[in-house]
Tab-separated table of C-alpha atoms in Angstrom:
chain	number	residue	atom	x	y	z
Q	253	MET	CA	12.225	18.751	-9.759
Q	254	MET	CA	8.931	20.478	-8.981
Q	255	ILE	CA	6.172	17.937	-8.278
Q	256	LEU	CA	3.296	20.292	-7.487
Q	257	ARG	CA	2.820	23.902	-8.466
Q	258	ALA	CA	-0.208	25.916	-7.373
Q	259	GLU	CA	-0.303	29.516	-8.607
Q	260	LYS	CA	-2.727	32.119	-7.280
Q	261	VAL	CA	-5.304	29.443	-6.522
Q	262	SER	CA	-8.627	30.613	-5.123
Q	263	LYS	CA	-11.794	28.701	-4.355
Q	264	ARG	CA	-15.109	30.363	-3.612
Q	265	TYR	CA	-18.475	28.839	-2.760
Q	266	PHE	CA	-20.966	31.567	-3.707
Q	267	ASN	CA	-19.779	34.444	-1.512
Q	268	LYS	CA	-17.736	32.329	0.908
Q	269	VAL	CA	-14.002	32.316	0.190
Q	270	ALA	CA	-12.451	28.935	1.024
Q	271	LEU	CA	-9.002	29.604	-0.459
Q	272	SER	CA	-7.480	32.888	-1.517
Q	273	ASP	CA	-4.484	33.368	-3.850
Q	274	LEU	CA	-2.609	30.289	-2.694
Q	275	ASP	CA	0.929	29.802	-4.013
Q	276	ILE	CA	2.343	26.410	-3.105
Q	277	SER	CA	5.280	24.620	-4.709
Q	278	LEU	CA	6.395	21.169	-3.659
Q	279	GLU	CA	9.784	19.800	-4.641
Q	280	GLN	CA	10.634	16.156	-5.140
Q	281	GLY	CA	11.880	14.221	-2.105
Q	282	LYS	CA	10.194	16.342	0.572
Q	283	VAL	CA	7.647	15.639	3.286
Q	284	VAL	CA	5.550	18.786	3.538
Q	285	GLY	CA	2.940	19.658	6.152
Q	286	LEU	CA	-0.148	21.719	5.438
Q	287	LEU	CA	-1.123	22.874	8.884
Q	288	GLY	CA	-4.117	24.786	10.080
Q	289	PRO	CA	-7.258	24.564	12.213
Q	290	ASN	CA	-10.615	23.207	11.056
Q	291	GLY	CA	-12.101	25.267	8.240
Q	292	SER	CA	-8.786	26.799	7.198
Q	293	GLY	CA	-9.042	25.243	3.705
Q	294	LYS	CA	-6.649	22.283	3.996
Q	295	THR	CA	-9.046	19.643	2.697
Q	296	THR	CA	-10.323	22.027	0.006
Q	297	PHE	CA	-6.762	22.375	-1.302
Q	298	LEU	CA	-6.208	18.603	-1.269
Q	299	LYS	CA	-9.463	18.097	-3.165
Q	300	LEU	CA	-8.272	20.608	-5.760
Q	301	ILE	CA	-5.023	18.670	-6.216
Q	302	ASN	CA	-7.014	15.498	-6.811
Q	303	GLY	CA	-9.488	17.102	-9.197
Q	304	PHE	CA	-12.514	16.430	-6.978
Q	305	ILE	CA	-13.282	20.155	-7.105
Q	306	ARG	CA	-12.049	22.902	-9.436
Q	307	PRO	CA	-10.427	26.228	-8.592
Q	308	SER	CA	-12.432	29.430	-9.072
Q	309	SER	CA	-9.199	31.011	-10.324
Q	310	GLY	CA	-5.528	30.107	-10.576
Q	311	LYS	CA	-3.747	27.050	-11.848
Q	312	ILE	CA	-2.500	23.768	-10.378
Q	313	THR	CA	-0.140	21.352	-12.100
Q	314	VAL	CA	1.326	18.045	-11.009
Q	315	CYS	CA	4.633	17.282	-12.766
Q	316	ASP	CA	3.721	20.102	-15.187
Q	317	ILE	CA	0.408	18.445	-16.153
Q	318	ASP	CA	-2.865	20.288	-15.548
Q	319	ILE	CA	-5.173	18.596	-13.055
Q	320	GLY	CA	-7.353	16.022	-14.809
Q	321	TYR	CA	-7.727	12.260	-15.022
Q	322	ARG	CA	-4.096	11.932	-16.214
Q	323	THR	CA	-2.751	13.430	-12.982
Q	324	LYS	CA	-4.674	10.786	-11.020
Q	325	ASP	CA	-1.961	8.401	-12.212
Q	326	LEU	CA	0.593	10.592	-10.449
Q	327	VAL	CA	-1.227	11.359	-7.197
Q	328	SER	CA	-2.010	8.861	-4.457
Q	329	PHE	CA	-4.668	10.263	-2.142
Q	330	LEU	CA	-5.812	9.290	1.329
Q	331	PRO	CA	-9.192	10.962	2.032
Q	332	ASP	CA	-10.153	11.950	5.573
Q	333	SER	CA	-13.226	9.695	5.505
Q	334	GLU	CA	-13.927	6.030	4.816
Q	335	TYR	CA	-14.047	5.347	1.098
Q	336	LEU	CA	-13.823	1.581	0.681
Q	337	TYR	CA	-16.899	-0.592	0.126
Q	338	ASP	CA	-18.019	-2.542	3.193
Q	339	TRP	CA	-18.375	-5.756	1.166
Q	340	MET	CA	-14.710	-5.696	0.158
Q	341	THR	CA	-12.115	-7.824	1.874
Q	342	ILE	CA	-8.653	-6.302	2.304
Q	343	ARG	CA	-7.466	-8.506	-0.565
Q	344	GLU	CA	-10.258	-7.249	-2.846
Q	345	ALA	CA	-9.451	-3.636	-1.989
Q	346	ALA	CA	-5.801	-4.328	-2.899
Q	347	ASP	CA	-6.901	-6.063	-6.121
Q	348	THR	CA	-8.881	-2.952	-7.066
Q	349	TYR	CA	-5.759	-0.815	-6.621
Q	350	ALA	CA	-3.660	-3.344	-8.560
Q	351	LYS	CA	-6.190	-3.335	-11.382
Q	352	PHE	CA	-6.378	0.424	-11.869
Q	353	PHE	CA	-3.089	1.916	-10.696
Q	354	LYS	CA	-0.040	1.110	-12.808
Q	355	ASP	CA	2.270	2.167	-9.969
Q	356	TYR	CA	0.755	-0.205	-7.394
Q	357	ASN	CA	3.503	-2.046	-5.537
Q	358	LYS	CA	2.200	-5.379	-4.230
Q	359	VAL	CA	5.349	-6.221	-2.271
Q	360	ARG	CA	5.184	-2.919	-0.405
Q	361	PHE	CA	1.476	-3.362	0.295
Q	362	ASN	CA	2.085	-6.781	1.830
Q	363	GLU	CA	4.947	-5.383	3.921
Q	364	LEU	CA	2.735	-2.538	5.133
Q	365	LEU	CA	-0.075	-4.975	5.889
Q	366	ASP	CA	2.304	-7.053	8.043
Q	367	PHE	CA	3.616	-3.923	9.685
Q	368	MET	CA	0.062	-2.791	10.494
Q	369	GLN	CA	-0.811	-6.314	11.682
Q	370	LEU	CA	-3.704	-6.727	9.264
Q	371	THR	CA	-4.630	-9.907	7.404
Q	372	ALA	CA	-5.864	-9.971	3.817
Q	373	ASP	CA	-9.035	-12.017	4.369
Q	374	ILE	CA	-10.740	-9.623	6.772
Q	375	LYS	CA	-13.758	-7.720	5.434
Q	376	VAL	CA	-13.693	-3.925	5.550
Q	377	LYS	CA	-17.062	-4.078	7.352
Q	378	SER	CA	-15.524	-5.859	10.329
Q	379	LEU	CA	-12.571	-3.472	10.753
Q	380	SER	CA	-12.469	-0.870	13.523
Q	381	LYS	CA	-12.059	2.812	12.617
Q	382	GLY	CA	-8.329	2.675	13.378
Q	383	MET	CA	-7.864	-0.486	11.311
Q	384	LYS	CA	-9.743	1.066	8.394
Q	385	GLU	CA	-7.445	4.082	8.627
Q	386	LYS	CA	-4.408	1.783	8.586
Q	387	LEU	CA	-5.739	-0.150	5.592
Q	388	ALA	CA	-6.472	3.040	3.643
Q	389	LEU	CA	-2.982	4.305	4.426
Q	390	ALA	CA	-1.385	0.999	3.372
Q	391	LEU	CA	-3.258	1.219	0.055
Q	392	THR	CA	-2.261	4.852	-0.468
Q	393	LEU	CA	1.394	4.237	0.365
Q	394	SER	CA	1.538	1.081	-1.729
Q	395	ARG	CA	1.593	3.200	-4.878
Q	396	ASP	CA	4.878	4.484	-6.327
Q	397	ALA	CA	3.141	7.795	-6.986
Q	398	ARG	CA	5.015	11.062	-7.559
Q	399	LEU	CA	2.798	12.882	-5.062
Q	400	ILE	CA	1.292	11.248	-1.989
Q	401	VAL	CA	-1.443	13.293	-0.359
Q	402	LEU	CA	-2.550	12.350	3.150
Q	403	ASP	CA	-5.560	14.126	4.639
Q	404	GLU	CA	-5.505	13.866	8.439
Q	405	PRO	CA	-4.043	10.342	8.576
Q	406	LEU	CA	-3.833	10.446	12.382
Q	407	ASN	CA	-7.422	11.505	13.020
Q	408	GLY	CA	-9.419	9.333	15.380
Q	409	VAL	CA	-6.743	6.715	16.000
Q	410	ASP	CA	-5.124	5.759	19.306
Q	411	PRO	CA	-1.501	6.731	20.143
Q	412	VAL	CA	-0.124	3.247	19.350
Q	413	ALA	CA	-1.799	3.244	15.940
Q	414	ARG	CA	-0.519	6.787	15.348
Q	415	GLU	CA	3.033	5.560	15.874
Q	416	GLN	CA	2.430	2.702	13.470
Q	417	ILE	CA	0.996	5.086	10.872
Q	418	LEU	CA	3.910	7.510	11.155
Q	419	GLY	CA	6.305	4.551	10.986
Q	420	ALA	CA	4.592	3.349	7.818
Q	421	ILE	CA	4.863	6.798	6.222
Q	422	VAL	CA	8.597	7.018	6.980
Q	423	ARG	CA	9.124	3.417	5.905
Q	424	SER	CA	7.549	3.850	2.495
Q	425	PHE	CA	8.867	7.314	1.687
Q	426	SER	CA	11.004	7.417	-1.434
Q	427	GLN	CA	13.215	10.306	-2.575
Q	428	ASP	CA	11.485	10.108	-5.993
Q	429	SER	CA	8.197	11.245	-4.509
Q	430	THR	CA	6.784	13.993	-2.321
Q	431	ILE	CA	4.382	13.650	0.577
Q	432	LEU	CA	1.866	16.356	1.437
Q	433	ILE	CA	0.269	15.757	4.815
Q	434	THR	CA	-2.358	17.653	6.799
Q	435	SER	CA	-2.779	17.240	10.519
Q	436	HIS	CA	-3.920	18.937	13.692
Q	437	LEU	CA	-1.515	16.822	15.704
Q	438	ILE	CA	1.569	18.943	15.126
Q	439	ASN	CA	3.605	17.290	17.896
Q	440	GLU	CA	3.132	13.913	16.261
Q	441	VAL	CA	3.999	14.870	12.690
Q	442	GLU	CA	6.681	17.477	13.409
Q	443	SER	CA	9.530	14.977	13.349
Q	444	ILE	CA	8.819	13.798	9.800
Q	445	LEU	CA	8.233	17.185	8.136
Q	446	ASP	CA	10.865	18.919	5.973
Q	447	GLU	CA	8.701	21.917	5.205
Q	448	ALA	CA	5.475	23.418	6.558
Q	449	TYR	CA	2.747	25.701	5.259
Q	450	PHE	CA	0.508	27.367	7.849
Q	451	LEU	CA	-2.941	27.946	6.428
Q	452	LYS	CA	-5.343	30.393	8.078
Q	453	GLU	CA	-8.771	31.327	6.687
Q	454	GLY	CA	-7.758	30.190	3.209
Q	455	ARG	CA	-4.428	32.048	3.103
Q	456	ILE	CA	-0.826	30.994	3.650
Q	457	VAL	CA	0.343	32.902	6.721
Q	458	LEU	CA	3.684	31.190	7.219
Q	459	HIS	CA	5.917	28.960	5.130
Q	460	ASP	CA	9.480	27.707	5.444
Q	461	THR	CA	11.516	24.605	6.062
Q	462	THR	CA	10.842	23.196	9.513
Q	463	ASP	CA	14.535	23.670	10.449
Q	464	ASN	CA	14.349	27.374	9.590
Q	465	LEU	CA	11.028	27.818	11.367
Q	466	ARG	CA	12.419	26.264	14.533
Q	467	SER	CA	15.848	27.939	14.516
Q	468	GLU	CA	14.732	31.441	13.536
Q	469	ARG	CA	12.042	31.622	16.188
Q	470	ASN	CA	13.575	29.259	18.662
Q	471	LYS	CA	10.294	27.441	19.054
Q	472	SER	CA	8.972	24.010	18.209
Q	473	LEU	CA	6.487	23.709	15.362
Q	474	ASP	CA	3.764	22.975	17.891
Q	475	GLU	CA	4.506	26.191	19.795
Q	476	LEU	CA	4.561	28.155	16.555
Q	477	TYR	CA	1.226	26.631	15.562
Q	478	ARG	CA	-0.332	27.718	18.853
Q	479	GLU	CA	1.116	31.197	18.424
Q	480	VAL	CA	-0.122	31.613	14.842
Q	481	PHE	CA	-3.577	30.199	15.410
Q	482	ALA	CA	-4.240	31.523	18.931
Q	483	CYS	CA	-7.566	33.332	19.049
K	275	MET	CA	-8.978	-0.162	-19.163
K	276	LEU	CA	-12.632	-0.250	-20.272
K	277	GLY	CA	-12.614	-4.042	-19.831
K	278	LYS	CA	-11.230	-3.696	-16.297
K	279	LEU	CA	-13.849	-1.080	-15.451
K	280	ILE	CA	-16.649	-3.315	-16.743
K	281	GLY	CA	-15.314	-6.199	-14.634
K	282	TYR	CA	-15.141	-3.928	-11.572
K	283	GLU	CA	-18.686	-2.647	-12.139
K	284	PHE	CA	-19.999	-6.213	-12.514
K	285	ILE	CA	-18.309	-7.223	-9.247
K	286	LYS	CA	-19.878	-4.218	-7.497
K	287	LYS	CA	-23.313	-5.099	-8.876
K	288	TRP	CA	-22.988	-8.765	-7.974
K	289	ARG	CA	-21.769	-8.054	-4.426
K	290	THR	CA	-24.665	-5.703	-3.730
K	291	SER	CA	-27.382	-7.584	-5.637
K	292	LYS	CA	-26.625	-11.239	-4.968
K	293	PHE	CA	-28.815	-11.379	-1.859
K	294	VAL	CA	-31.721	-9.777	-3.730
K	295	LEU	CA	-31.408	-12.363	-6.524
K	296	LEU	CA	-30.986	-15.289	-4.144
K	297	GLY	CA	-33.867	-14.039	-1.981
K	298	TYR	CA	-36.053	-13.678	-5.067
K	299	ALA	CA	-35.272	-17.210	-6.271
K	300	MET	CA	-35.982	-18.689	-2.834
K	301	ILE	CA	-39.278	-16.831	-2.321
K	302	GLN	CA	-40.529	-17.701	-5.815
K	303	ALA	CA	-39.548	-21.351	-5.367
K	304	ALA	CA	-41.340	-21.443	-1.997
K	305	LEU	CA	-44.479	-19.808	-3.467
K	306	LEU	CA	-44.536	-22.274	-6.350
K	307	LEU	CA	-44.065	-25.194	-3.985
K	308	ILE	CA	-46.913	-24.055	-1.719
K	309	MET	CA	-49.209	-23.493	-4.699
K	310	ARG	CA	-48.361	-26.837	-6.305
K	311	VAL	CA	-48.430	-28.997	-3.159
K	312	PHE	CA	-51.299	-27.463	-1.172
K	313	LEU	CA	-53.494	-25.458	-3.543
K	314	TRP	CA	-53.196	-26.985	-6.979
K	315	ASN	CA	-56.042	-28.974	-8.577
K	316	GLU	CA	-57.063	-30.053	-12.051
K	317	HIS	CA	-58.987	-26.792	-12.564
K	318	VAL	CA	-55.706	-24.880	-12.374
K	319	ALA	CA	-54.139	-26.903	-15.172
K	320	LYS	CA	-57.166	-26.272	-17.323
K	321	GLY	CA	-57.244	-22.594	-16.400
K	322	PHE	CA	-54.518	-21.438	-18.786
K	323	GLN	CA	-55.260	-20.405	-22.305
K	324	VAL	CA	-52.527	-21.753	-24.611
K	325	LYS	CA	-52.087	-20.138	-28.002
K	326	LEU	CA	-49.309	-21.162	-30.365
K	327	ASP	CA	-48.783	-19.486	-33.744
K	328	GLY	CA	-52.209	-17.904	-33.424
K	329	VAL	CA	-53.942	-21.238	-32.845
K	330	ILE	CA	-55.650	-21.759	-29.471
K	331	ILE	CA	-54.813	-25.264	-28.281
K	332	ASN	CA	-56.399	-24.860	-24.843
K	333	GLU	CA	-59.310	-22.493	-24.208
K	334	GLY	CA	-58.754	-22.036	-20.461
K	335	SER	CA	-61.456	-22.261	-17.811
K	336	ALA	CA	-63.064	-19.778	-15.422
K	337	SER	CA	-60.563	-18.220	-12.985
K	338	GLY	CA	-62.986	-18.777	-10.087
K	339	ASP	CA	-62.115	-22.466	-10.182
K	340	VAL	CA	-58.581	-21.970	-8.821
K	341	GLY	CA	-59.434	-20.724	-5.321
K	342	ALA	CA	-58.751	-17.415	-3.552
K	343	ALA	CA	-55.487	-18.489	-1.864
K	344	PHE	CA	-54.048	-19.658	-5.164
K	345	ALA	CA	-55.044	-16.375	-6.832
K	346	VAL	CA	-53.437	-14.290	-4.047
K	347	LEU	CA	-50.170	-16.273	-4.142
K	348	SER	CA	-50.150	-16.007	-7.952
K	349	GLY	CA	-50.588	-12.248	-7.627
K	350	ILE	CA	-47.609	-12.057	-5.231
K	351	PHE	CA	-45.594	-14.279	-7.574
K	352	PHE	CA	-46.221	-12.000	-10.570
K	353	LEU	CA	-45.617	-8.809	-8.579
K	354	LEU	CA	-42.243	-10.192	-7.486
K	355	ALA	CA	-41.468	-11.161	-11.088
K	356	LEU	CA	-42.254	-7.588	-12.155
K	357	PHE	CA	-40.121	-6.243	-9.308
K	358	ILE	CA	-37.089	-8.304	-10.339
K	359	GLY	CA	-37.577	-7.126	-13.929
K	360	ALA	CA	-37.554	-3.502	-12.755
K	361	TYR	CA	-34.769	-4.030	-10.178
K	362	PRO	CA	-31.814	-3.170	-12.521
K	363	PHE	CA	-33.512	0.142	-13.327
K	364	LEU	CA	-33.855	1.125	-9.660
K	365	GLU	CA	-30.458	-0.278	-8.668
K	366	SER	CA	-28.555	1.437	-11.479
K	367	ILE	CA	-30.056	4.850	-10.680
K	368	TYR	CA	-29.260	4.421	-6.983
K	369	ARG	CA	-25.722	3.145	-7.724
K	370	PHE	CA	-24.943	5.929	-10.214
K	371	GLU	CA	-26.101	8.581	-7.745
K	372	ARG	CA	-24.065	7.007	-4.923
K	373	ASP	CA	-20.958	6.779	-7.126
K	374	LEU	CA	-21.201	10.522	-7.681
K	375	SER	CA	-21.967	11.645	-4.148
K	376	GLY	CA	-21.802	8.720	-1.711
K	377	LYS	CA	-18.922	8.045	0.650
K	378	GLN	CA	-17.307	5.679	-1.886
K	379	ALA	CA	-17.308	8.456	-4.505
K	380	TYR	CA	-13.678	9.160	-3.544
K	381	LEU	CA	-12.654	5.726	-4.776
K	382	GLU	CA	-14.591	6.185	-8.017
K	383	LEU	CA	-13.195	9.654	-8.651
K	384	MET	CA	-9.629	8.597	-7.822
K	385	LEU	CA	-9.486	6.085	-10.674
K	386	PRO	CA	-7.244	7.392	-13.468
K	387	VAL	CA	-9.761	6.688	-16.226
K	388	ALA	CA	-11.520	9.101	-18.614
K	389	ALA	CA	-15.089	9.836	-17.498
K	390	TRP	CA	-16.656	8.560	-20.746
K	391	LYS	CA	-15.182	5.114	-20.069
K	392	LYS	CA	-16.622	5.155	-16.560
K	393	VAL	CA	-20.085	6.056	-17.904
K	394	LEU	CA	-19.874	3.470	-20.678
K	395	ALA	CA	-18.797	0.758	-18.208
K	396	LYS	CA	-21.753	1.583	-15.951
K	397	LEU	CA	-24.085	1.500	-18.941
K	398	ILE	CA	-22.813	-1.874	-20.174
K	399	THR	CA	-23.100	-3.460	-16.728
K	400	THR	CA	-26.581	-2.003	-16.304
K	401	LEU	CA	-27.579	-3.643	-19.593
K	402	GLY	CA	-25.976	-6.872	-18.377
K	403	SER	CA	-28.011	-6.826	-15.176
K	404	LEU	CA	-31.116	-5.916	-17.174
K	405	ILE	CA	-30.607	-9.022	-19.345
K	406	VAL	CA	-30.008	-11.235	-16.285
K	407	CYS	CA	-32.962	-9.903	-14.294
K	408	GLY	CA	-35.264	-9.712	-17.340
K	409	THR	CA	-34.448	-13.334	-18.200
K	410	LEU	CA	-34.984	-14.329	-14.561
K	411	SER	CA	-38.363	-12.582	-14.547
K	412	LEU	CA	-39.508	-14.215	-17.813
K	413	MET	CA	-38.127	-17.604	-16.788
K	414	SER	CA	-39.962	-17.544	-13.472
K	415	MET	CA	-43.236	-16.740	-15.262
K	416	PHE	CA	-42.544	-19.597	-17.687
K	417	VAL	CA	-41.802	-21.972	-14.794
K	418	TYR	CA	-45.013	-20.836	-13.057
K	419	PHE	CA	-46.966	-21.631	-16.187
K	420	MET	CA	-45.239	-24.981	-16.681
K	421	VAL	CA	-45.634	-26.155	-13.092
K	422	ASN	CA	-49.262	-25.138	-12.819
K	423	SER	CA	-50.251	-26.473	-16.225
K	424	ASN	CA	-48.702	-29.786	-15.174
K	425	PHE	CA	-46.071	-29.506	-17.964
K	426	LYS	CA	-48.872	-30.394	-20.363
K	427	TYR	CA	-47.766	-28.108	-23.225
K	428	PHE	CA	-44.031	-28.070	-22.523
K	429	LEU	CA	-42.978	-29.889	-25.692
K	430	GLU	CA	-45.348	-27.890	-27.890
K	431	ILE	CA	-44.050	-24.583	-26.534
K	432	VAL	CA	-40.370	-25.581	-26.891
K	433	LYS	CA	-41.067	-26.780	-30.429
K	434	ALA	CA	-42.886	-23.555	-31.361
K	435	PHE	CA	-40.052	-21.510	-29.853
K	436	MET	CA	-37.386	-23.415	-31.791
K	437	GLU	CA	-39.366	-23.102	-35.026
K	438	ALA	CA	-39.748	-19.347	-34.504
K	439	LEU	CA	-36.006	-19.089	-33.893
K	440	LEU	CA	-35.170	-20.985	-37.065
K	441	ARG	CA	-37.692	-19.070	-39.149
K	442	ASP	CA	-37.077	-15.525	-37.864
K	443	GLY	CA	-33.682	-15.906	-36.089
K	444	LEU	CA	-32.026	-12.896	-37.697
K	445	SER	CA	-35.077	-10.681	-37.230
K	446	ILE	CA	-35.337	-11.697	-33.559
K	447	VAL	CA	-31.640	-10.894	-33.018
K	448	LEU	CA	-32.067	-7.497	-34.726
K	449	LEU	CA	-35.156	-6.718	-32.671
K	450	VAL	CA	-33.384	-7.691	-29.431
K	451	LEU	CA	-30.390	-5.507	-30.383
K	452	ASN	CA	-32.739	-2.649	-31.159
K	453	MET	CA	-34.454	-3.047	-27.790
K	454	LEU	CA	-31.103	-3.180	-25.982
K	455	PHE	CA	-29.987	0.017	-27.699
K	456	ALA	CA	-33.276	1.693	-26.732
K	457	PHE	CA	-32.746	0.644	-23.095
K	458	ALA	CA	-29.105	1.818	-23.176
K	459	PHE	CA	-30.189	5.179	-24.554
K	460	PHE	CA	-32.918	5.498	-21.927
K	461	TYR	CA	-30.468	4.737	-19.095
K	462	LEU	CA	-27.927	7.162	-20.557
K	463	VAL	CA	-30.526	9.947	-20.579
K	464	ILE	CA	-31.229	9.172	-16.903
K	465	PHE	CA	-27.484	9.257	-16.121
K	466	LEU	CA	-27.234	12.594	-17.941
K	467	CYS	CA	-30.123	14.024	-15.914
K	468	ILE	CA	-28.535	12.828	-12.649
K	469	THR	CA	-25.218	14.477	-13.578
K	470	ILE	CA	-27.030	17.695	-14.580
K	471	ALA	CA	-28.720	17.724	-11.169
K	472	LYS	CA	-25.489	16.875	-9.310
K	473	SER	CA	-23.592	19.604	-11.131
K	474	PHE	CA	-25.875	22.094	-9.367
K	475	THR	CA	-25.914	20.531	-5.925
K	476	HIS	CA	-25.504	17.256	-4.023
K	477	LYS	CA	-28.494	18.074	-1.795
K	478	ASN	CA	-31.184	15.621	-2.882
K	479	ALA	CA	-34.028	17.961	-1.888
K	480	ILE	CA	-32.921	20.264	-4.725
K	481	ALA	CA	-31.113	17.792	-6.999
K	482	VAL	CA	-34.053	15.370	-7.429
K	483	PRO	CA	-36.528	17.999	-8.785
K	484	ILE	CA	-33.789	19.364	-11.088
K	485	GLY	CA	-33.087	15.826	-12.338
K	486	ILE	CA	-36.786	15.117	-12.963
K	487	LEU	CA	-37.224	18.443	-14.766
K	488	ALA	CA	-34.152	17.732	-16.917
K	489	PHE	CA	-35.560	14.274	-17.738
K	490	VAL	CA	-38.976	15.661	-18.760
K	491	LEU	CA	-37.324	18.342	-20.915
K	492	ALA	CA	-34.945	15.813	-22.497
K	493	ILE	CA	-37.745	13.349	-23.337
K	494	THR	CA	-40.013	16.101	-24.695
K	495	GLY	CA	-37.178	17.549	-26.797
K	496	MET	CA	-36.234	14.154	-28.189
K	497	ALA	CA	-39.862	13.282	-29.021
K	498	ALA	CA	-40.213	16.588	-30.894
K	499	LEU	CA	-36.971	15.938	-32.794
K	500	GLU	CA	-38.029	12.374	-33.576
K	501	ALA	CA	-41.351	13.634	-34.981
K	502	GLN	CA	-39.527	16.037	-37.291
K	503	VAL	CA	-36.968	13.444	-38.408
K	504	ASP	CA	-39.703	10.890	-39.148
K	505	LYS	CA	-40.927	13.238	-41.887
K	506	VAL	CA	-37.676	12.471	-43.747
K	507	PRO	CA	-37.342	8.690	-43.242
K	508	ILE	CA	-34.533	8.125	-45.863
K	509	TYR	CA	-35.462	4.419	-45.833
K	510	THR	CA	-38.187	2.512	-43.996
K	511	TYR	CA	-37.804	-1.146	-43.009
K	512	SER	CA	-39.734	-3.630	-40.926
K	513	ILE	CA	-38.615	-6.169	-38.328
K	514	LEU	CA	-41.265	-8.697	-37.239
K	515	GLY	CA	-44.022	-6.244	-37.970
K	516	SER	CA	-42.401	-3.206	-36.315
K	517	GLU	CA	-41.455	-0.351	-38.645
K	518	PHE	CA	-38.177	1.560	-38.364
K	519	THR	CA	-36.634	4.402	-40.340
K	520	VAL	CA	-32.950	4.952	-41.048
K	521	SER	CA	-33.262	8.654	-40.165
K	522	SER	CA	-34.573	7.912	-36.646
K	523	ILE	CA	-31.792	5.354	-36.086
K	524	LEU	CA	-29.215	7.977	-37.144
K	525	LEU	CA	-30.839	10.541	-34.862
K	526	GLU	CA	-30.796	8.124	-31.906
K	527	LEU	CA	-27.113	7.307	-32.534
K	528	ALA	CA	-26.243	11.023	-32.668
K	529	LEU	CA	-28.226	11.732	-29.491
K	530	PHE	CA	-26.591	8.745	-27.770
K	531	VAL	CA	-23.110	10.119	-28.518
K	532	LEU	CA	-24.203	13.596	-27.394
K	533	ALA	CA	-25.655	12.252	-24.132
K	534	LEU	CA	-22.489	10.224	-23.468
K	535	MET	CA	-20.271	13.254	-24.102
K	536	GLY	CA	-22.513	15.509	-22.010
K	537	THR	CA	-22.551	13.108	-19.044
K	538	SER	CA	-18.749	12.651	-19.226
K	539	GLN	CA	-18.042	16.374	-19.527
K	540	LEU	CA	-20.273	17.182	-16.559
K	541	MET	CA	-18.585	14.463	-14.488
K	542	GLU	CA	-15.117	15.700	-15.413
K	543	LYS	CA	-15.598	19.465	-15.437
K	544	ARG	CA	-18.619	20.399	-13.345
K	545	ILE	CA	-19.495	17.954	-10.591
K	546	GLU	CA	-17.636	18.614	-7.354
K	547	HIS	CA	-17.273	16.245	-4.446
């Protein structure tokens, strides 16, 4: 089943082209990487999927539904910046998710919290950047959403936390859903990706399954990334 | 879902405003205590003019009798009471703007709820905080009067208040509802102007003038419409001396729905984050 379909999607800001004629289709049960350097349009595309911005042309559907408030029930999004209120405790943040998202899975959230070694009574204000990242990821992955969108989940966290985060992603992945993940740290995410899109200056320059990409070119994804995006 | 949103908005308001409210209560209590213990004298008690049902029961004496320190502290007390009355207005504008373009906007925009419900929830909680803070402001002024008049007219005032309630209860309720609707409409127009501004840009240097211009145009347009509609009143009625027309009520209801739809549409279709 097709979870996400983006057809000829473009996004322009005045005369600056952020995305140009993007065609992306994500099937159910896949972990897909959207890879590219800063400014290549990764976050812009994720914002389009979540309805935070609108395409200048083209069409995006999630489970055949046009992007709108109804698709927010189907998409679980991890932004690349802090988005929880400082006054919230971890428990209150989880309560907010439980209140508004029908697919919130409390058991999984508690498991992820244990796995990340976080306790529910701590205030968001007193968490370090890495802990905030872990909490946001636990909240995002605690939903049984059809599409899970993770924007740079490994940014700014230490190697041990990165391992924990990747472990949490693998742990909570279900074959009923699809994960779309962006990252600069190709080496770290390579092992969990089934498919990869290489995005350069708002265009897809390479796309295939990671097995095909590796076997056809006899290179790791990281080496391919360096080759494609070398100046 | 609307109920959940209202609950969530109230929690947000309480968590960010509780220190302001507690701070206000403590400062006002301290000011009253200082005035009553150190600066109060019999002249102060006589200083208030008391008028019930149009009958003056205490004339009041010259203000010079109370002393400069007492006058200054009273001034601070009343300024703070005015501030707490205006606080929901300032807080709701700030909060609405932050929910559209602050760092927590992601959380707000992620919620799978129609935009009109989000706007309505914000409006209802703003009215709630207006009632709480307005009551707090009026109550503190009443307490100031009671404490400094040595509770001399307490029973008379309570009695007059109860009599007014029994005599004009329905009219008072209707007038309060009318005022609440007017406030809700006013806030909604402000929300609409903020969303108009934010649909152009999130940069405050440009968005604020656009918002102010939109507000001036909206108020001018509505006043002109109101003037035209008042020429065809349909039916005129009076509540506690204030005159209202059915046509202006219908116009305000129509404009309220239009403003709600406009704000929601802009949030859903135009504003980008």
